[in-house]
């Protein structure tokens, strides 16, 4: 039951659709612009760097908020599996972001919210993902490639740190932790399936953070 509660808390936080709200502020429906995706990359392309950065920040914060709420509620009673419950909260937030019921279950791809996940879950994983993301970005300028690569790096890093005993849980709950993160990684790749196809076809758009961007 506590797992379902964590997912529900996360889902409620994930329903705060920053891209949709920013679009309304700019008097546009972001779903009808660019890729039609309610994510930071589409906001960057459509509304410019400042709006894209704000969208990224807010989407990160809502996942961090979900994890902090769960830790506050279950920290004393379920302290032995708190990392697992935190991940369930983050998973719920990503699901809420990707599949908001009030927008016909059409949201973003969950990458920005996942940045909040790794920041709140384990700062070491955040550092690794940042190195992978920005290293690839400056080499390729393909945000989609950077995103899925960083996600895979997060999954692998969580397993490595978990096996080193960083999360202080028994083997049963550690396996559950890996399964949840593995499913989130699969979801991230699935949400980027069109981008991956374009990458393979050589038709994926590049992003340049130059002066010509708004």
XYZ file of C-alpha atoms in Angstrom:
214
model
C 0.000 0.000 0.000
C 2.809 2.426 0.829
C 4.161 1.973 -2.695
C 0.823 2.951 -4.226
C 0.664 6.000 -1.957
C 4.131 7.063 -3.100
C 3.168 6.648 -6.753
C -0.035 8.649 -6.170
C 1.880 11.473 -4.455
C 4.367 11.538 -7.303
C 1.653 11.456 -9.963
C -0.096 14.433 -8.354
C 3.166 16.409 -8.419
C 3.809 15.387 -12.011
C 0.497 16.823 -13.144
C 1.964 20.332 -12.886
C 2.640 20.777 -16.602
C 5.122 23.638 -16.803
C 5.328 23.634 -20.610
C 1.564 23.868 -20.980
C 1.376 26.744 -18.487
C 4.259 28.603 -20.141
C 2.543 28.209 -23.483
C -0.607 29.792 -22.090
C 1.438 32.694 -20.716
C 2.825 33.223 -24.225
C -0.716 32.816 -25.643
C 0.053 29.634 -27.542
C -0.751 25.960 -27.155
C 2.678 24.360 -26.906
C 1.103 21.075 -27.984
C 0.564 22.582 -31.426
C 4.099 23.952 -31.756
C 7.307 22.237 -32.806
C 7.236 18.573 -31.864
C 4.006 19.043 -29.906
C 5.730 17.604 -26.847
C 5.265 19.116 -23.393
C 8.950 19.011 -22.606
C 11.890 21.338 -22.121
C 13.407 20.741 -25.562
C 10.213 21.753 -27.347
C 9.861 24.788 -25.067
C 13.469 25.739 -25.873
C 12.846 25.448 -29.603
C 9.502 27.264 -29.453
C 9.864 29.899 -26.732
C 13.612 30.331 -26.367
C 16.375 29.661 -23.874
C 14.889 31.465 -20.852
C 11.560 29.660 -21.118
C 13.350 26.363 -21.745
C 15.535 26.814 -18.666
C 12.524 27.746 -16.531
C 10.631 24.707 -17.766
C 13.578 22.448 -16.965
C 13.890 23.903 -13.462
C 10.196 23.554 -12.632
C 9.992 20.001 -13.970
C 13.041 19.080 -11.879
C 11.568 20.668 -8.759
C 8.269 18.807 -8.978
C 10.082 15.456 -8.852
C 12.283 16.646 -6.003
C 9.129 17.802 -4.192
C 7.509 14.382 -4.624
C 10.552 12.646 -3.130
C 10.787 15.096 -0.214
C 7.095 14.669 0.591
C 7.446 10.884 0.647
C 10.543 11.089 2.825
C 8.718 13.346 5.254
C 5.748 10.968 5.457
C 7.570 7.621 5.553
C 10.991 8.592 6.899
C 10.348 7.324 10.408
C 8.139 4.311 9.751
C 9.826 2.967 6.612
C 13.358 4.286 6.950
C 14.844 0.918 5.987
C 13.351 1.079 2.460
C 13.201 4.854 2.022
C 15.371 4.858 -1.129
C 12.897 2.456 -2.758
C 9.871 4.515 -1.726
C 11.629 7.649 -2.983
C 12.084 5.999 -6.367
C 8.396 5.050 -6.455
C 7.523 8.708 -5.794
C 9.800 9.778 -8.646
C 8.265 7.135 -10.904
C 4.810 8.466 -10.106
C 5.942 12.000 -10.906
C 7.369 10.920 -14.260
C 4.123 9.085 -15.065
C 2.128 12.189 -14.135
C 4.378 14.304 -16.335
C 4.244 11.896 -19.275
C 0.578 10.941 -19.005
C -1.488 13.776 -17.440
C -5.123 12.684 -17.343
C -6.479 16.196 -17.926
C -4.482 16.580 -21.160
C -5.645 13.277 -22.663
C -2.571 11.545 -21.217
C -0.280 13.436 -23.622
C 2.575 15.065 -21.736
C 6.341 15.205 -21.961
C 9.039 12.554 -22.101
C 10.036 12.710 -18.450
C 13.690 13.634 -18.851
C 13.574 16.937 -16.937
C 11.589 15.307 -14.138
C 14.179 12.538 -14.106
C 16.895 15.124 -13.519
C 15.049 15.921 -10.300
C 15.024 12.196 -9.544
C 18.804 11.819 -9.666
C 19.426 15.107 -7.842
C 17.243 14.072 -4.905
C 18.124 10.375 -4.978
C 21.926 10.377 -5.234
C 24.061 13.396 -6.118
C 26.809 11.132 -7.432
C 24.477 9.770 -10.094
C 23.564 13.345 -11.012
C 27.247 14.201 -11.556
C 27.751 11.141 -13.754
C 24.642 11.887 -15.810
C 25.639 15.534 -16.207
C 29.053 14.521 -17.532
C 27.493 12.057 -19.977
C 24.797 14.496 -21.123
C 26.951 17.581 -21.640
C 29.892 15.606 -23.000
C 27.670 14.141 -25.720
C 25.862 17.426 -26.254
C 28.989 19.380 -27.077
C 30.106 16.572 -29.377
C 26.816 15.926 -31.201
C 24.192 18.574 -30.254
C 21.549 15.833 -30.302
C 19.508 16.362 -27.119
C 17.608 13.095 -27.568
C 20.843 11.083 -27.767
C 22.161 12.874 -24.685
C 18.934 12.217 -22.783
C 18.679 8.463 -23.372
C 22.425 8.016 -22.830
C 22.266 9.862 -19.511
C 19.260 7.754 -18.494
C 21.151 4.566 -19.228
C 24.109 5.927 -17.265
C 21.792 6.618 -14.313
C 20.467 3.053 -14.395
C 23.936 1.529 -14.509
C 25.233 3.874 -11.804
C 22.342 3.015 -9.491
C 23.161 -0.676 -9.819
C 26.865 -0.054 -9.197
C 26.296 2.114 -6.123
C 23.591 -0.248 -4.910
C 25.922 -3.237 -5.090
C 28.487 -1.199 -3.180
C 25.982 -0.926 -0.326
C 25.200 2.764 -0.704
C 21.443 2.444 -0.162
C 21.518 0.145 2.887
C 18.668 -2.145 1.867
C 18.423 -5.938 1.775
C 18.915 -7.782 -1.507
C 15.175 -8.270 -2.113
C 14.431 -4.546 -1.992
C 17.602 -3.741 -3.939
C 16.388 -5.939 -6.787
C 13.033 -4.165 -6.647
C 14.857 -0.831 -6.824
C 16.748 -1.950 -9.933
C 13.551 -3.204 -11.560
C 11.757 0.116 -11.017
C 14.691 2.101 -12.387
C 15.000 -0.346 -15.266
C 11.339 0.182 -16.169
C 11.816 3.960 -16.053
C 14.787 3.582 -18.388
C 12.734 1.494 -20.804
C 9.970 4.122 -20.644
C 12.480 6.871 -21.456
C 13.685 4.977 -24.523
C 10.085 4.282 -25.553
C 9.142 7.956 -25.251
C 12.132 8.782 -27.458
C 11.423 6.096 -30.053
C 10.725 8.644 -32.813
C 13.908 10.524 -31.949
C 15.895 7.299 -31.990
C 14.483 6.457 -35.421
C 15.466 9.904 -36.694
C 18.935 9.494 -35.195
C 19.346 6.237 -37.072
C 18.014 7.866 -40.248
C 20.256 10.905 -39.823
C 17.282 13.288 -39.763
C 17.220 14.270 -36.084
C 17.393 18.021 -35.384
C 20.351 19.483 -33.530
C 20.206 22.111 -30.794
C 22.717 24.943 -30.684
C 22.787 27.271 -27.679
C 23.925 30.214 -29.760
C 22.940 33.853 -29.938
C 20.422 33.094 -32.647
C 18.269 31.282 -30.068
C 15.742 33.433 -28.239
